[in-house]
Amino acid sequence: MEEFITTHRMNPDIDPVLTIWRWQVSVYLFLGGLTAGLLILGALSVLQRRKAAPTAAQRLLVWTPVVLGVGLFSLFLDLEHKIHVYRFYTTFRVTSPMSWGSWILLLVMPVSVLLIAGTMRETWPGLYAWAERKGLRGLATFSEKRLMGLARLSVALGVALGIYTGILLSAYGARPFWNTAILGPIFLVSGLSSGAALVQWMSRDEREHRLYTRIDVGLIAFELFLIGLMLIGMASGPERQQAAAHLVFGGELTTYFWVFVVMIGLLLPVLLEVFHLKGRPQPRFIAPAFVLLGGLIFRFFIVEAGQLTTWIGY
Amino acid sequence: MAAKKRYAMVIDTKLCIGCGDCVVACKMENEVPEGFCRDWIVESVTGVFPNLHMEYRSERCNHCSNPPCVHACPTGASFVDDESNITLVDPDMCTGCKACIAACPYDARYVRPEGYVSKCTFCIHRVREGLDPACVASCPTHCMHFGDLNDPESNVSKLLESRPFKVLAPEAGTEPNVYYLI
């Protein structure tokens, strides 16, 4: 069967293939996932020790609002009607994942700031002293008293944020490559892995460094497993999903996926981490840098792959 | 209170010759910016030589009864008009996030140069005055029909009763309201 448009439809960003979402969205999804990972790991560190402590996981909490802010700015750059950005917050649409995401993001920001306020006396004494000078001691005291509750809330919000970044795409039935519920968990695990990589990179304590290296090995292995499940589900699905799977099994994104996403983005860093755990010397930043790069490449890949798959073949 | 309408378009592929008058009429009526289309013509050839089948289809937004674009919109800018079931976009609410474009299996939407999303409105401004959409009114072969499917006496209801028809990508579950007589 051959079908083509005879009266030229060449709507910008729609034809010949969808290119509505570009690097801005990929960067946002990556930084959103990284925020989720840092928030969850930092909050879990608080919960595990039952107190604030100057671990790398907790110290990195201070970056969560910054990373999320940069991500949101990137998303803002993608909006075509920027002046109407406030419209996200004049309603709540229960069927729209993007609406859910907008409100989740609005909750994550203040909760992460409170968690930082509750831990900074231990993690960033300089910041605590600065806050004290600015008359913000009350905020720190307020948060310290409620630290465990804030940490639990942060874990829940971090999971919601991490999963949402995947569901944002998976809810589009019109794009078969995205339309798989497992994308939510994959993005959450990938975000956790990015977070663990950053903790591993920044940790100055050898025990903590090794712990987060081991955690990251597990997370990457789990991510590979989930991606495998996603492809099996797609390849054994109905016609449209099979066509979507073909993108990485002989189709135009085959090299991109297997070389950049799988080999450079996942297998190489996990191997480097395993070698590191086995005592092979290597620069400390190499493995985590590849994990973070892999997370970014994965978001770029998914955003592009979904837009290449459609129900109508012209 | 008037009964709720369910407007639909019925296009006879046996009569359509793919002249593109509907496309031009739409551009003129709705002042569609240069380089953009709200409707377009598809030429479809199926089969194996010498047993070939060719059909022309004038395509546009399907004003689906289960519209994924409306479900995906985070601000309510994409909505279904209460009286007519016609899917519309409110430019004052649209952020240009493009969720609706990603959600549409027919790729019927686009972003206007001003930054908000636009698409076929079934010429609701004409329909409210009792007129047919511009594309239907301009069709030289009279292959396009417009009317209320909730009215069993309407021309579209009668055409769908009397002729075999299809809709585009019914398996997408969107319940389209543009029908093609085959």
Short mmCIF file of C-alpha atoms in Angstrom, two decimals:
data_model
loop_
_atom_site.label_atom_id
_atom_site.label_comp_id
_atom_site.label_asym_id
_atom_site.label_seq_id
_atom_site.Cartn_x
_atom_site.Cartn_y
_atom_site.Cartn_z
CA MET A 1 0.00 0.00 0.00
CA GLU A 2 1.22 3.44 -0.86
CA GLU A 3 -0.33 6.61 0.47
CA PHE A 4 0.93 10.14 0.09
CA ILE A 5 -0.26 13.66 0.48
CA THR A 6 -0.83 15.24 -2.92
CA THR A 7 -1.86 18.71 -1.82
CA HIS A 8 1.25 19.66 0.00
CA ARG A 9 0.95 19.57 3.76
CA MET A 10 4.27 20.74 5.06
CA ASN A 11 3.25 22.14 8.42
CA PRO A 12 6.42 23.21 10.26
CA ASP A 13 7.51 20.69 12.94
CA ILE A 14 4.77 18.26 11.83
CA ASP A 15 5.96 17.17 8.39
CA PRO A 16 7.69 15.12 7.16
CA VAL A 17 8.08 13.74 10.72
CA LEU A 18 7.11 15.20 14.04
CA THR A 19 9.84 17.41 15.53
CA ILE A 20 7.77 19.40 18.01
CA TRP A 21 9.95 18.50 20.98
CA ARG A 22 13.70 18.97 20.72
CA TRP A 23 16.69 19.34 23.05
CA GLN A 24 14.78 21.56 25.49
CA VAL A 25 12.40 18.73 26.40
CA SER A 26 15.17 16.08 26.51
CA VAL A 27 17.27 18.26 28.82
CA TYR A 28 14.26 18.93 31.02
CA LEU A 29 13.41 15.23 31.28
CA PHE A 30 17.02 14.44 32.19
CA LEU A 31 17.31 17.18 34.81
CA GLY A 32 13.85 16.31 36.19
CA GLY A 33 14.99 12.70 36.60
CA LEU A 34 18.30 13.79 38.16
CA THR A 35 16.39 15.99 40.62
CA ALA A 36 14.16 13.04 41.52
CA GLY A 37 17.23 10.82 42.01
CA LEU A 38 19.09 13.34 44.20
CA LEU A 39 15.98 14.07 46.26
CA ILE A 40 15.17 10.40 46.88
CA LEU A 41 18.77 9.40 47.72
CA GLY A 42 19.31 12.43 49.97
CA ALA A 43 16.02 11.86 51.79
CA LEU A 44 16.74 8.14 52.15
CA SER A 45 20.12 9.00 53.68
CA VAL A 46 18.32 11.19 56.22
CA LEU A 47 15.80 8.45 56.98
CA GLN A 48 18.45 5.74 57.26
CA ARG A 49 20.59 7.70 59.74
CA ARG A 50 17.52 9.20 61.41
CA LYS A 51 19.34 12.53 61.38
CA ALA A 52 21.05 15.07 59.20
CA ALA A 53 24.68 14.17 58.45
CA PRO A 54 27.32 15.56 56.11
CA THR A 55 27.11 12.66 53.65
CA ALA A 56 27.50 13.42 49.95
CA ALA A 57 23.90 12.26 49.39
CA GLN A 58 22.61 14.82 51.86
CA ARG A 59 25.04 17.56 50.85
CA LEU A 60 23.90 17.24 47.23
CA LEU A 61 20.32 18.03 48.27
CA VAL A 62 21.32 21.66 48.04
CA TRP A 63 21.50 21.29 44.26
CA THR A 64 18.01 19.85 43.78
CA PRO A 65 16.14 23.17 43.41
CA VAL A 66 18.96 24.47 41.21
CA VAL A 67 18.97 21.43 38.89
CA LEU A 68 15.17 21.47 38.74
CA GLY A 69 15.19 25.20 38.09
CA VAL A 70 17.55 24.80 35.14
CA GLY A 71 15.35 21.95 33.85
CA LEU A 72 12.23 24.05 34.15
CA PHE A 73 13.92 26.91 32.36
CA SER A 74 14.77 24.51 29.55
CA LEU A 75 11.12 23.44 29.42
CA PHE A 76 10.07 27.08 29.43
CA LEU A 77 12.26 27.63 26.38
CA ASP A 78 10.23 24.95 24.60
CA LEU A 79 6.90 26.71 25.17
CA GLU A 80 5.70 28.44 22.01
CA HIS A 81 3.40 30.84 23.85
CA LYS A 82 5.66 31.72 26.78
CA ILE A 83 3.60 34.58 28.10
CA HIS A 84 0.82 32.11 28.93
CA VAL A 85 2.99 29.89 31.13
CA TYR A 86 0.88 30.82 34.18
CA ARG A 87 -2.06 28.98 32.60
CA PHE A 88 -0.60 25.72 33.91
CA TYR A 89 -1.55 26.93 37.37
CA THR A 90 -5.04 28.26 36.75
CA THR A 91 -6.50 24.77 36.45
CA PHE A 92 -5.92 21.09 37.13
CA ARG A 93 -6.74 18.64 34.32
CA VAL A 94 -7.00 15.14 35.72
CA THR A 95 -6.51 13.42 32.33
CA SER A 96 -3.37 15.38 31.43
CA PRO A 97 -0.03 14.04 32.72
CA MET A 98 1.49 17.43 31.96
CA SER A 99 -1.00 19.05 34.33
CA TRP A 100 -0.12 16.51 37.05
CA GLY A 101 3.55 17.23 36.42
CA SER A 102 3.08 20.98 36.73
CA TRP A 103 1.56 20.59 40.19
CA ILE A 104 4.08 17.95 41.30
CA LEU A 105 6.89 20.33 40.32
CA LEU A 106 5.23 23.09 42.31
CA LEU A 107 5.31 20.83 45.39
CA VAL A 108 8.85 19.50 44.85
CA MET A 109 10.45 22.95 44.88
CA PRO A 110 9.36 24.11 48.39
CA VAL A 111 9.68 20.65 49.95
CA SER A 112 13.25 20.31 48.68
CA VAL A 113 14.06 23.78 50.05
CA LEU A 114 12.64 22.78 53.45
CA LEU A 115 14.66 19.55 53.41
CA ILE A 116 17.80 21.57 52.71
CA ALA A 117 16.88 23.97 55.53
CA GLY A 118 16.42 21.00 57.87
CA THR A 119 19.79 19.44 57.05
CA MET A 120 22.06 22.42 56.32
CA ARG A 121 23.30 22.85 59.89
CA GLU A 122 25.16 19.54 59.36
CA THR A 123 25.67 19.50 55.61
CA TRP A 124 26.46 23.12 54.80
CA PRO A 125 27.39 24.99 58.02
CA GLY A 126 28.37 28.03 55.95
CA LEU A 127 24.89 28.16 54.41
CA TYR A 128 23.35 27.72 57.84
CA ALA A 129 25.40 30.63 59.19
CA TRP A 130 24.35 32.75 56.22
CA ALA A 131 20.69 31.86 56.77
CA GLU A 132 21.05 32.73 60.43
CA ARG A 133 22.46 36.14 59.53
CA LYS A 134 19.54 36.72 57.15
CA GLY A 135 17.04 35.95 59.90
CA LEU A 136 16.04 32.55 58.48
CA ARG A 137 16.89 30.57 61.58
CA GLY A 138 13.18 30.00 62.18
CA LEU A 139 12.92 28.20 58.81
CA ALA A 140 15.80 25.91 59.76
CA THR A 141 14.33 25.18 63.19
CA PHE A 142 10.90 24.53 61.66
CA SER A 143 12.39 22.07 59.18
CA GLU A 144 14.72 20.37 61.66
CA LYS A 145 11.76 19.58 63.94
CA ARG A 146 9.93 17.96 61.05
CA LEU A 147 12.94 16.41 59.33
CA MET A 148 11.72 12.80 59.21
CA GLY A 149 8.32 13.82 57.86
CA LEU A 150 9.95 16.05 55.27
CA ALA A 151 12.28 13.22 54.23
CA ARG A 152 9.36 10.80 53.80
CA LEU A 153 7.44 13.39 51.79
CA SER A 154 10.55 14.01 49.67
CA VAL A 155 10.87 10.32 48.83
CA ALA A 156 7.21 10.22 47.76
CA LEU A 157 7.51 13.40 45.70
CA GLY A 158 10.80 12.24 44.17
CA VAL A 159 9.18 8.98 43.05
CA ALA A 160 6.21 10.92 41.66
CA LEU A 161 8.54 13.29 39.80
CA GLY A 162 10.74 10.50 38.42
CA ILE A 163 7.79 8.43 37.21
CA TYR A 164 5.92 11.44 35.88
CA THR A 165 8.74 12.32 33.48
CA GLY A 166 8.17 8.92 31.85
CA ILE A 167 4.37 8.94 32.02
CA LEU A 168 4.40 12.35 30.37
CA LEU A 169 5.49 10.52 27.20
CA SER A 170 3.92 7.10 27.74
CA ALA A 171 0.41 8.56 27.93
CA TYR A 172 0.45 9.45 24.23
CA GLY A 173 -1.38 6.62 22.47
CA ALA A 174 -0.67 8.40 19.20
CA ARG A 175 3.08 7.68 19.46
CA PRO A 176 3.60 3.90 19.66
CA PHE A 177 7.23 4.03 20.84
CA TRP A 178 6.22 6.05 23.89
CA ASN A 179 2.96 4.26 24.54
CA THR A 180 4.22 1.72 27.08
CA ALA A 181 3.53 2.03 30.80
CA ILE A 182 7.01 0.74 31.66
CA LEU A 183 8.51 4.04 30.51
CA GLY A 184 7.57 5.60 33.87
CA PRO A 185 9.58 3.08 35.95
CA ILE A 186 12.47 3.22 33.43
CA PHE A 187 12.72 6.99 33.78
CA LEU A 188 12.55 6.70 37.57
CA VAL A 189 15.35 4.11 37.67
CA SER A 190 17.40 6.13 35.20
CA GLY A 191 16.93 9.26 37.32
CA LEU A 192 17.97 7.35 40.45
CA SER A 193 21.01 6.05 38.60
CA SER A 194 22.00 9.59 37.57
CA GLY A 195 21.56 10.70 41.17
CA ALA A 196 23.63 7.81 42.50
CA ALA A 197 26.35 8.60 39.96
CA LEU A 198 26.55 12.18 41.14
CA VAL A 199 26.69 11.12 44.80
CA GLN A 200 29.42 8.63 43.89
CA TRP A 201 31.34 11.39 42.08
CA MET A 202 31.05 13.95 44.86
CA SER A 203 31.58 11.64 47.83
CA ARG A 204 34.83 12.14 49.71
CA ASP A 205 34.18 9.19 51.98
CA GLU A 206 35.46 5.90 50.58
CA ARG A 207 32.72 3.77 52.18
CA GLU A 208 29.97 6.02 50.86
CA HIS A 209 31.66 6.17 47.46
CA ARG A 210 31.74 2.39 47.18
CA LEU A 211 28.19 2.05 48.51
CA TYR A 212 26.77 4.36 45.84
CA THR A 213 28.90 2.72 43.17
CA ARG A 214 27.33 -0.62 44.13
CA ILE A 215 23.86 0.94 44.21
CA ASP A 216 24.43 2.40 40.75
CA VAL A 217 25.58 -0.95 39.35
CA GLY A 218 22.30 -2.44 40.57
CA LEU A 219 20.26 0.44 39.18
CA ILE A 220 21.87 0.28 35.74
CA ALA A 221 21.41 -3.49 35.62
CA PHE A 222 17.75 -3.00 36.54
CA GLU A 223 17.38 -0.27 33.91
CA LEU A 224 18.81 -2.57 31.24
CA PHE A 225 16.37 -5.26 32.34
CA LEU A 226 13.42 -2.84 32.13
CA ILE A 227 14.49 -1.56 28.70
CA GLY A 228 14.70 -5.20 27.57
CA LEU A 229 11.14 -5.78 28.83
CA MET A 230 9.97 -2.66 27.04
CA LEU A 231 11.38 -3.86 23.72
CA ILE A 232 9.99 -7.38 24.17
CA GLY A 233 6.56 -5.92 24.90
CA MET A 234 6.79 -3.66 21.88
CA ALA A 235 8.12 -6.28 19.47
CA SER A 236 5.41 -8.75 20.46
CA GLY A 237 2.64 -6.16 20.42
CA PRO A 238 0.19 -5.19 17.69
CA GLU A 239 1.31 -3.92 14.29
CA ARG A 240 1.97 -0.29 15.28
CA GLN A 241 4.12 -1.27 18.24
CA GLN A 242 6.03 -3.78 16.15
CA ALA A 243 6.75 -0.98 13.69
CA ALA A 244 7.95 1.13 16.62
CA ALA A 245 10.26 -1.67 17.82
CA HIS A 246 11.67 -1.92 14.30
CA LEU A 247 13.22 1.52 14.86
CA VAL A 248 15.90 -0.16 16.99
CA PHE A 249 15.86 -3.57 15.29
CA GLY A 250 17.10 -2.60 11.84
CA GLY A 251 15.32 0.74 11.52
CA GLU A 252 16.81 4.21 11.42
CA LEU A 253 17.66 4.49 15.13
CA THR A 254 19.35 1.09 15.40
CA THR A 255 22.93 2.40 15.64
CA TYR A 256 21.92 5.31 17.83
CA PHE A 257 20.20 2.97 20.27
CA TRP A 258 22.66 0.07 20.46
CA VAL A 259 25.91 2.05 20.28
CA PHE A 260 25.07 5.26 22.12
CA VAL A 261 22.20 4.38 24.49
CA VAL A 262 23.10 0.80 25.38
CA MET A 263 26.87 0.51 24.92
CA ILE A 264 28.18 3.98 25.75
CA GLY A 265 25.33 5.08 28.01
CA LEU A 266 24.72 1.92 30.06
CA LEU A 267 27.17 -0.96 29.50
CA LEU A 268 30.38 1.10 29.49
CA PRO A 269 29.64 2.93 32.78
CA VAL A 270 28.44 -0.22 34.53
CA LEU A 271 31.60 -2.05 33.44
CA LEU A 272 33.76 0.87 34.64
CA GLU A 273 31.95 0.78 37.98
CA VAL A 274 32.43 -2.96 38.33
CA PHE A 275 36.15 -2.62 37.49
CA HIS A 276 36.38 0.18 40.04
CA LEU A 277 34.79 -1.97 42.73
CA LYS A 278 37.25 -4.72 41.88
CA GLY A 279 40.10 -2.34 42.51
CA ARG A 280 41.17 -1.43 38.98
CA PRO A 281 42.53 2.14 39.16
CA GLN A 282 40.73 4.78 37.13
CA PRO A 283 39.98 8.48 37.48
CA ARG A 284 37.15 8.95 39.95
CA PHE A 285 34.93 10.98 37.65
CA ILE A 286 35.02 8.70 34.60
CA ALA A 287 32.26 6.21 35.45
CA PRO A 288 29.77 8.73 36.93
CA ALA A 289 30.35 11.11 34.03
CA PHE A 290 29.44 8.33 31.60
CA VAL A 291 26.35 7.46 33.66
CA LEU A 292 25.16 11.07 33.50
CA LEU A 293 25.98 11.30 29.81
CA GLY A 294 24.09 8.02 29.28
CA GLY A 295 21.03 9.42 31.06
CA LEU A 296 21.06 12.46 28.81
CA ILE A 297 21.55 10.38 25.64
CA PHE A 298 18.66 8.12 26.69
CA ARG A 299 16.28 11.10 27.02
CA PHE A 300 17.34 12.45 23.63
CA PHE A 301 16.79 9.02 22.11
CA ILE A 302 13.34 8.45 23.61
CA VAL A 303 12.11 11.93 22.71
CA GLU A 304 13.17 11.42 19.10
CA ALA A 305 12.02 7.81 18.77
CA GLY A 306 8.48 8.58 19.91
CA GLN A 307 8.12 11.36 17.40
CA LEU A 308 9.22 9.07 14.57
CA THR A 309 6.42 6.58 15.26
CA THR A 310 2.85 7.25 14.29
CA TRP A 311 -0.49 5.70 13.29
CA ILE A 312 -0.62 7.28 9.87
CA GLY A 313 2.14 6.39 7.46
CA TYR A 314 2.51 9.63 5.48
CA MET B 1 -33.01 23.65 25.14
CA ALA B 2 -31.91 22.50 21.70
CA ALA B 3 -30.76 18.89 21.41
CA LYS B 4 -26.99 18.46 21.53
CA LYS B 5 -25.50 18.23 18.06
CA ARG B 6 -22.93 15.76 16.89
CA TYR B 7 -21.54 17.34 13.78
CA ALA B 8 -19.81 15.09 11.31
CA MET B 9 -18.35 15.29 7.85
CA VAL B 10 -19.00 12.58 5.27
CA ILE B 11 -16.74 12.51 2.23
CA ASP B 12 -17.49 10.39 -0.82
CA THR B 13 -14.20 8.94 -2.04
CA LYS B 14 -15.95 7.75 -5.21
CA LEU B 15 -16.58 11.39 -6.18
CA CYS B 16 -13.46 13.13 -4.85
CA ILE B 17 -11.00 13.92 -7.63
CA GLY B 18 -8.35 15.47 -5.39
CA CYS B 19 -8.64 18.95 -6.93
CA GLY B 20 -7.66 20.67 -3.67
CA ASP B 21 -10.43 23.29 -3.76
CA CYS B 22 -11.29 22.39 -0.16
CA VAL B 23 -7.71 23.18 0.86
CA VAL B 24 -7.76 26.56 -0.89
CA ALA B 25 -11.21 27.41 0.47
CA CYS B 26 -10.04 26.66 4.02
CA LYS B 27 -6.94 28.80 3.65
CA MET B 28 -9.02 31.73 2.40
CA GLU B 29 -11.87 31.38 4.89
CA ASN B 30 -9.71 30.93 7.95
CA GLU B 31 -6.75 33.08 6.92
CA VAL B 32 -4.42 30.13 7.46
CA PRO B 33 -0.83 31.44 7.56
CA GLU B 34 1.37 30.79 4.56
CA GLY B 35 3.06 27.41 4.74
CA PHE B 36 0.38 25.84 6.96
CA CYS B 37 -2.63 23.62 6.19
CA ARG B 38 -5.74 22.80 8.20
CA ASP B 39 -6.85 20.29 5.57
CA TRP B 40 -5.03 18.38 2.88
CA ILE B 41 -5.53 15.75 0.17
CA VAL B 42 -4.21 12.20 0.42
CA GLU B 43 -3.84 10.02 -2.65
CA SER B 44 -3.96 6.37 -1.68
CA VAL B 45 -2.98 3.57 -4.04
CA THR B 46 -3.45 0.00 -2.83
CA GLY B 47 -3.16 -3.44 -4.38
CA VAL B 48 -0.73 -5.08 -6.80
CA PHE B 49 -0.55 -4.21 -10.50
CA PRO B 50 -2.74 -4.67 -12.49
CA ASN B 51 -5.34 -4.87 -9.70
CA LEU B 52 -4.87 -1.42 -8.25
CA HIS B 53 -7.28 0.71 -6.29
CA MET B 54 -6.89 4.45 -6.00
CA GLU B 55 -8.73 6.85 -3.76
CA TYR B 56 -8.50 10.52 -2.90
CA ARG B 57 -9.31 11.70 0.59
CA SER B 58 -9.73 15.22 1.86
CA GLU B 59 -8.41 15.01 5.44
CA ARG B 60 -8.50 17.30 8.50
CA CYS B 61 -9.06 17.18 12.24
CA ASN B 62 -11.51 14.34 12.91
CA HIS B 63 -13.27 16.13 15.79
CA CYS B 64 -13.11 12.84 17.64
CA SER B 65 -15.76 11.87 20.17
CA ASN B 66 -12.90 10.59 22.36
CA PRO B 67 -10.36 13.34 21.66
CA PRO B 68 -6.84 12.54 22.97
CA CYS B 69 -5.75 16.13 22.30
CA VAL B 70 -8.34 17.44 24.77
CA HIS B 71 -7.37 14.80 27.35
CA ALA B 72 -3.68 15.72 27.01
CA CYS B 73 -4.08 19.49 27.26
CA PRO B 74 -2.79 20.70 30.65
CA THR B 75 -4.61 24.03 30.64
CA GLY B 76 -8.03 23.33 29.12
CA ALA B 77 -7.15 25.36 26.00
CA SER B 78 -8.18 22.39 23.85
CA PHE B 79 -11.83 21.73 24.50
CA VAL B 80 -14.97 20.28 23.00
CA ASP B 81 -17.65 22.84 22.29
CA ASP B 82 -20.68 21.88 24.42
CA GLU B 83 -23.33 22.51 21.80
CA SER B 84 -21.69 20.97 18.80
CA ASN B 85 -19.04 18.38 19.80
CA ILE B 86 -16.59 20.38 17.67
CA THR B 87 -13.03 20.35 19.10
CA LEU B 88 -11.58 23.83 19.41
CA VAL B 89 -8.52 25.65 20.80
CA ASP B 90 -8.76 28.77 22.94
CA PRO B 91 -5.67 30.85 22.02
CA ASP B 92 -5.91 32.76 25.31
CA MET B 93 -5.43 29.55 27.29
CA CYS B 94 -2.81 27.88 25.06
CA THR B 95 0.79 27.80 26.30
CA GLY B 96 2.15 26.22 23.13
CA CYS B 97 3.35 23.16 25.09
CA LYS B 98 2.41 20.96 22.10
CA ALA B 99 1.00 18.10 24.23
CA CYS B 100 -2.09 18.08 21.99
CA ILE B 101 0.06 17.76 18.87
CA ALA B 102 1.86 14.77 20.35
CA ALA B 103 -1.50 13.26 21.31
CA CYS B 104 -3.16 13.54 17.89
CA PRO B 105 -2.73 10.36 15.81
CA TYR B 106 -3.76 12.29 12.67
CA ASP B 107 -1.15 15.04 12.99
CA ALA B 108 -3.96 17.51 12.35
CA ARG B 109 -2.61 20.28 14.56
CA TYR B 110 0.19 22.80 14.22
CA VAL B 111 1.62 25.80 16.04
CA ARG B 112 0.71 29.14 14.50
CA PRO B 113 3.50 31.72 14.14
CA GLU B 114 1.90 33.60 17.06
CA GLY B 115 2.71 30.63 19.30
CA TYR B 116 -0.63 28.98 19.93
CA VAL B 117 -1.93 25.73 18.47
CA SER B 118 -4.45 25.76 15.66
CA LYS B 119 -6.38 23.33 13.48
CA CYS B 120 -9.65 22.77 11.62
CA THR B 121 -12.69 24.15 13.46
CA PHE B 122 -15.28 22.68 11.08
CA CYS B 123 -15.69 26.43 10.34
CA ILE B 124 -17.77 26.75 13.50
CA HIS B 125 -18.31 30.45 12.78
CA ARG B 126 -20.13 29.47 9.58
CA VAL B 127 -21.91 26.49 11.14
CA ARG B 128 -23.41 28.76 13.82
CA GLU B 129 -24.93 30.80 11.00
CA GLY B 130 -26.44 27.71 9.45
CA LEU B 131 -23.80 27.46 6.70
CA ASP B 132 -21.63 24.52 5.71
CA PRO B 133 -17.88 24.65 6.42
CA ALA B 134 -15.97 26.45 3.64
CA CYS B 135 -14.41 23.24 2.30
CA VAL B 136 -17.80 21.56 1.96
CA ALA B 137 -19.39 24.63 0.39
CA SER B 138 -16.65 24.95 -2.21
CA CYS B 139 -16.37 21.31 -3.33
CA PRO B 140 -17.01 21.25 -7.10
CA THR B 141 -17.94 17.53 -7.18
CA HIS B 142 -20.23 17.75 -4.13
CA CYS B 143 -18.36 14.88 -2.57
CA MET B 144 -18.33 16.49 0.88
CA HIS B 145 -21.31 16.57 3.23
CA PHE B 146 -21.75 18.11 6.65
CA GLY B 147 -24.49 17.67 9.23
CA ASP B 148 -25.70 16.41 12.59
CA LEU B 149 -25.38 12.68 13.25
CA ASN B 150 -27.78 12.98 16.18
CA ASP B 151 -30.48 13.86 13.67
CA PRO B 152 -31.52 10.66 11.85
CA GLU B 153 -33.03 12.78 9.06
CA SER B 154 -29.80 14.66 8.31
CA ASN B 155 -28.03 14.05 5.00
CA VAL B 156 -24.95 12.67 6.79
CA SER B 157 -27.01 10.18 8.83
CA LYS B 158 -28.76 8.99 5.70
CA LEU B 159 -25.52 8.65 3.74
CA LEU B 160 -23.94 6.55 6.48
CA GLU B 161 -27.08 4.38 6.56
CA SER B 162 -27.07 3.77 2.85
CA ARG B 163 -23.37 3.46 1.97
CA PRO B 164 -20.39 1.51 3.27
CA PHE B 165 -17.91 3.81 4.99
CA LYS B 166 -14.68 3.92 6.97
CA VAL B 167 -12.91 6.25 9.40
CA LEU B 168 -9.17 6.81 9.73
CA ALA B 169 -7.21 4.69 12.22
CA PRO B 170 -10.30 3.51 14.15
CA GLU B 171 -7.98 1.26 16.18
CA ALA B 172 -6.52 4.39 17.79
CA GLY B 173 -9.76 4.50 19.76
CA THR B 174 -10.49 8.15 19.07
CA GLU B 175 -13.98 7.70 17.54
CA PRO B 176 -13.44 10.09 14.63
CA ASN B 177 -16.33 12.13 13.18
CA VAL B 178 -15.00 12.44 9.64
CA TYR B 179 -16.33 9.53 7.58
CA TYR B 180 -15.26 8.33 4.16
CA LEU B 181 -17.78 6.63 1.87
CA ILE B 182 -16.05 3.78 0.06
#
